[in-house]
mmCIF file of C-alpha atoms in Angstrom:
data_model
loop_
_atom_site.group_PDB
_atom_site.id
_atom_site.type_symbol
_atom_site.label_atom_id
_atom_site.label_comp_id
_atom_site.label_asym_id
_atom_site.label_seq_id
_atom_site.Cartn_x
_atom_site.Cartn_y
_atom_site.Cartn_z
ATOM 1 C CA MET A 1 74.339 7.881 5.754
ATOM 2 C CA SER A 2 74.601 11.773 6.238
ATOM 3 C CA LEU A 3 75.573 14.044 9.489
ATOM 4 C CA LEU A 4 72.829 16.127 8.564
ATOM 5 C CA GLY A 5 70.364 13.783 8.424
ATOM 6 C CA LEU A 6 71.219 12.566 11.900
ATOM 7 C CA LEU A 7 70.811 16.205 13.474
ATOM 8 C CA ASN A 8 67.603 16.085 11.148
ATOM 9 C CA THR A 9 66.267 13.394 13.566
ATOM 10 C CA TYR A 10 66.930 14.990 17.227
ATOM 11 C CA LEU A 11 66.591 18.397 16.131
ATOM 12 C CA LEU A 12 64.341 19.385 13.252
ATOM 13 C CA GLN A 13 62.285 16.637 13.272
ATOM 14 C CA GLY A 14 58.758 16.902 11.839
ATOM 15 C CA ILE A 15 59.610 19.823 9.855
ATOM 16 C CA ALA A 16 58.069 19.147 6.513
ATOM 17 C CA GLY A 17 60.320 20.307 3.336
ATOM 18 C CA ASN A 18 63.459 21.749 2.855
ATOM 19 C CA ALA A 19 61.714 25.543 3.861
ATOM 20 C CA GLY A 20 61.182 25.043 7.086
ATOM 21 C CA TYR A 21 64.830 23.407 7.194
ATOM 22 C CA ASP A 22 66.593 26.237 5.717
ATOM 23 C CA ALA A 23 64.623 28.935 7.526
ATOM 24 C CA LEU A 24 66.029 27.550 10.984
ATOM 25 C CA LYS A 25 69.921 26.589 9.018
ATOM 26 C CA ALA A 26 70.161 30.696 8.452
ATOM 27 C CA VAL A 27 68.031 31.380 12.046
ATOM 28 C CA TRP A 28 70.765 29.864 13.775
ATOM 29 C CA ALA A 29 73.973 30.702 11.429
ATOM 30 C CA ARG A 30 73.064 33.922 11.859
ATOM 31 C CA ILE A 31 71.956 34.388 15.622
ATOM 32 C CA THR A 32 75.574 32.497 16.367
ATOM 33 C CA ARG A 33 77.582 34.085 13.447
ATOM 34 C CA LYS A 34 79.039 30.872 12.730
ATOM 35 C CA SER A 35 78.038 28.102 10.250
ATOM 36 C CA ILE A 36 75.649 25.389 10.828
ATOM 37 C CA GLU A 37 78.929 22.756 10.572
ATOM 38 C CA ASP A 38 80.921 24.595 13.278
ATOM 39 C CA GLU A 39 77.989 25.334 15.875
ATOM 40 C CA TYR A 40 77.445 21.071 15.093
ATOM 41 C CA LEU A 41 81.050 20.449 15.660
ATOM 42 C CA ASP A 42 80.903 22.717 19.264
ATOM 43 C CA ALA A 43 78.506 20.047 20.137
ATOM 44 C CA PHE A 44 81.199 17.473 20.131
ATOM 45 C CA ASP A 45 83.004 19.746 22.926
ATOM 46 C CA ASP A 46 79.919 19.849 24.880
ATOM 47 C CA ALA A 47 79.612 16.055 24.228
ATOM 48 C CA LEU A 48 83.394 15.352 25.554
ATOM 49 C CA LYS A 49 82.662 17.927 28.747
ATOM 50 C CA ALA A 50 79.307 15.813 29.465
ATOM 51 C CA ASN A 51 81.607 12.946 29.210
ATOM 52 C CA ALA A 52 84.590 14.551 31.023
ATOM 53 C CA SER A 53 84.110 12.001 34.388
ATOM 54 C CA TRP A 54 85.243 8.427 32.465
ATOM 55 C CA LEU A 55 86.958 10.227 29.485
ATOM 56 C CA SER A 56 90.087 11.644 32.325
ATOM 57 C CA ARG A 57 91.071 9.155 33.379
ATOM 58 C CA TYR A 58 92.836 9.067 30.043
ATOM 59 C CA THR A 59 93.836 11.571 30.189
ATOM 60 C CA SER A 60 95.813 12.110 33.331
ATOM 61 C CA GLY A 61 92.342 13.699 34.739
ATOM 62 C CA GLU A 62 92.407 16.330 31.823
ATOM 63 C CA LEU A 63 89.611 16.620 29.181
ATOM 64 C CA PRO A 64 90.736 14.787 26.398
ATOM 65 C CA SER A 65 90.948 17.052 23.105
ATOM 66 C CA LEU A 66 89.046 16.398 19.820
ATOM 67 C CA ASN A 67 90.778 16.614 16.271
ATOM 68 C CA ARG A 68 88.476 18.537 14.717
ATOM 69 C CA GLU A 69 90.283 18.133 11.323
ATOM 70 C CA GLU A 70 90.032 14.505 12.142
ATOM 71 C CA LEU A 71 86.335 14.531 12.390
ATOM 72 C CA ARG A 72 85.575 16.623 9.844
ATOM 73 C CA ALA A 73 87.467 13.986 7.693
ATOM 74 C CA ALA A 74 85.448 11.381 9.461
ATOM 75 C CA LEU A 75 82.225 13.153 8.383
ATOM 76 C CA HIS A 76 83.361 14.330 4.659
ATOM 77 C CA GLN A 77 85.497 11.799 3.226
ATOM 78 C CA ASP A 78 84.500 8.153 5.502
ATOM 79 C CA LEU A 79 80.708 9.119 5.848
ATOM 80 C CA MET A 80 80.519 11.279 2.747
ATOM 81 C CA THR A 81 78.443 13.389 4.695
ATOM 82 C CA SER A 82 77.960 17.586 4.105
ATOM 83 C CA VAL A 83 76.517 18.539 7.334
ATOM 84 C CA GLU A 84 74.367 21.951 5.430
ATOM 85 C CA HIS A 85 73.000 19.797 3.104
ATOM 86 C CA THR A 86 72.173 16.676 5.106
ATOM 87 C CA PRO A 87 68.668 16.172 6.705
ATOM 88 C CA LEU A 88 68.939 16.127 10.061
ATOM 89 C CA THR A 89 66.412 13.019 10.763
ATOM 90 C CA THR A 90 69.349 10.988 8.815
ATOM 91 C CA LEU A 91 71.933 12.165 11.021
ATOM 92 C CA GLN A 92 70.156 11.836 14.289
ATOM 93 C CA GLY A 93 69.276 8.006 13.526
ATOM 94 C CA PRO A 94 70.920 5.052 15.331
ATOM 95 C CA GLU A 95 72.945 4.027 11.775
ATOM 96 C CA PHE A 96 74.530 7.293 11.338
ATOM 97 C CA VAL A 97 75.541 7.432 15.575
ATOM 98 C CA ALA A 98 76.765 3.747 14.579
ATOM 99 C CA ALA A 99 78.549 4.630 11.244
ATOM 100 C CA LEU A 100 79.727 8.133 13.022
ATOM 101 C CA ALA A 101 81.198 6.291 16.208
ATOM 102 C CA ALA A 102 83.194 3.670 13.867
ATOM 103 C CA ALA A 103 84.683 6.765 11.422
ATOM 104 C CA MET A 104 85.895 8.160 14.775
ATOM 105 C CA GLU A 105 87.096 5.736 16.173
ATOM 106 C CA ALA A 106 89.779 4.461 12.757
ATOM 107 C CA ARG A 107 90.442 8.175 13.012
ATOM 108 C CA SER A 108 91.163 8.168 16.631
ATOM 109 C CA VAL A 109 89.528 12.001 16.672
ATOM 110 C CA LEU A 110 89.947 11.880 20.558
ATOM 111 C CA GLU A 111 93.257 12.854 21.615
ATOM 112 C CA LEU A 112 93.708 10.462 24.670
ATOM 113 C CA GLY A 113 97.618 10.577 25.135
ATOM 114 C CA GLY A 114 98.494 7.022 23.295
ATOM 115 C CA HIS A 115 95.132 5.396 24.532
ATOM 116 C CA THR A 116 92.386 4.408 22.847
ATOM 117 C CA LEU A 117 88.859 3.867 22.818
ATOM 118 C CA THR A 118 86.464 0.663 21.909
ATOM 119 C CA GLN A 119 83.985 1.460 19.181
ATOM 120 C CA GLU A 120 81.169 0.810 22.434
ATOM 121 C CA GLU A 121 82.660 4.033 24.053
ATOM 122 C CA TYR A 122 83.060 6.199 21.022
ATOM 123 C CA THR A 123 79.302 5.186 20.279
ATOM 124 C CA SER A 124 78.215 5.905 23.297
ATOM 125 C CA ILE A 125 79.894 9.499 22.440
ATOM 126 C CA ALA A 126 78.444 9.573 19.780
ATOM 127 C CA ARG A 127 75.254 9.285 21.237
ATOM 128 C CA SER A 128 76.489 12.138 23.897
ATOM 129 C CA PHE A 129 77.131 14.519 21.201
ATOM 130 C CA ALA A 130 73.680 13.845 19.166
ATOM 131 C CA GLU A 131 71.935 15.153 22.713
ATOM 132 C CA ALA A 132 74.404 18.044 22.919
ATOM 133 C CA ALA A 133 73.733 18.911 19.819
ATOM 134 C CA THR A 134 69.940 19.347 19.967
ATOM 135 C CA ALA A 135 70.514 21.127 23.629
ATOM 136 C CA ARG A 136 72.978 23.337 21.729
ATOM 137 C CA PHE A 137 70.902 24.810 19.121
ATOM 138 C CA GLY A 138 67.705 24.825 21.357
ATOM 139 C CA SER A 139 69.836 27.220 24.074
ATOM 140 C CA VAL A 140 70.135 29.813 21.022
ATOM 141 C CA ILE A 141 66.248 30.099 20.913
ATOM 142 C CA ALA A 142 65.922 30.414 24.612
ATOM 143 C CA LYS A 143 68.727 32.548 24.879
ATOM 144 C CA ASP A 144 67.082 35.690 23.034
ATOM 145 C CA PRO A 145 63.582 34.575 21.611
ATOM 146 C CA GLN A 146 62.714 38.160 20.163
ATOM 147 C CA LEU A 147 65.893 38.347 18.400
ATOM 148 C CA PHE A 148 64.901 34.391 16.913
ATOM 149 C CA HIS A 149 61.184 35.900 16.439
ATOM 150 C CA GLN A 150 62.592 38.661 14.555
ATOM 151 C CA THR A 151 65.331 36.548 12.193
ATOM 152 C CA LEU A 152 62.587 33.952 11.942
ATOM 153 C CA LEU A 153 60.127 36.714 10.457
ATOM 154 C CA LEU A 154 63.214 37.793 8.065
ATOM 155 C CA GLU A 155 64.049 34.788 6.728
ATOM 156 C CA THR A 156 60.474 33.129 6.551
ATOM 157 C CA SER A 157 59.500 36.030 4.273
ATOM 158 C CA ASN A 158 56.342 36.245 6.620
ATOM 159 C CA ASN A 159 55.083 33.092 5.298
ATOM 160 C CA ARG A 160 52.403 32.777 8.073
ATOM 161 C CA ALA A 161 51.808 29.314 7.415
ATOM 162 C CA LEU A 162 55.873 27.994 7.924
ATOM 163 C CA VAL A 163 56.330 30.553 10.551
ATOM 164 C CA GLU A 164 53.277 28.534 12.463
ATOM 165 C CA GLN A 165 54.675 25.211 11.928
ATOM 166 C CA LEU A 166 57.875 26.592 12.700
ATOM 167 C CA GLU A 167 56.665 27.742 16.153
ATOM 168 C CA SER A 168 54.600 24.320 16.478
ATOM 169 C CA HIS A 169 57.999 22.345 16.102
ATOM 170 C CA ILE A 170 60.124 24.704 18.039
ATOM 171 C CA GLN A 171 57.547 24.255 21.328
ATOM 172 C CA THR A 172 57.714 20.418 20.647
ATOM 173 C CA ARG A 173 61.316 19.606 20.098
ATOM 174 C CA PHE A 174 63.317 22.185 21.911
ATOM 175 C CA ASN A 175 60.063 22.792 24.899
ATOM 176 C CA VAL A 176 60.515 26.295 23.887
ATOM 177 C CA THR A 177 57.488 28.144 23.635
ATOM 178 C CA LEU A 178 57.558 31.500 21.174
ATOM 179 C CA GLU A 179 54.515 32.929 22.115
ATOM 180 C CA HIS A 180 52.809 35.482 19.885
ATOM 181 C CA LEU A 181 55.167 34.375 17.316
ATOM 182 C CA SER A 182 52.456 33.647 14.531
ATOM 183 C CA GLU A 183 50.631 37.203 15.337
ATOM 184 C CA LEU A 184 54.227 39.102 14.759
ATOM 185 C CA SER A 185 54.214 37.655 11.728
ATOM 186 C CA HIS A 186 50.669 39.045 11.149
ATOM 187 C CA THR A 187 51.014 41.852 12.534
ATOM 188 C CA GLN A 188 54.238 42.626 9.896
ATOM 189 C CA HIS A 189 52.557 41.032 6.897
ATOM 190 C CA GLN A 190 49.992 43.747 7.727
ATOM 191 C CA ILE A 191 52.142 46.643 8.094
ATOM 192 C CA LEU A 192 53.559 45.559 4.660
#
């Protein structure tokens, strides 16, 4: 199971077809100026912060550090997953979370000052990560809805049906209302 499949479950579940998924990946990359994989890996840092209260007991009160290279190796080599190409539904599934936790444990992706975590603890972090990824991607939309609208319209080439589908999905998945996106698309299409 791949990492992007896991993301698809939590982030983009319900978007039919690759066009919508590709459009959203492109929008996020343009707005954040990061690859979708880097955004995804940044969610691990968010998950560590969310679990700081119990993780810091292993590191004298400090937040453990994440070895990104080992995490990338776990994703790409152990799980044979490309964040850029794996469906998000696959990345968010319980099977992938369990496989990710096992790979993270095997590679000791968290630097804990000589301490180790159990697979159950890694599973807890992997679940927290999936939640953090959802929040991170949703915040991109909520931070500047107008920029998101404009970029989405550009990426979808004014495909009104796709824009409406994405608008509905974003409202359902991220609880962010993109008011008038379909009207903007229609108006822009009339101008062109």
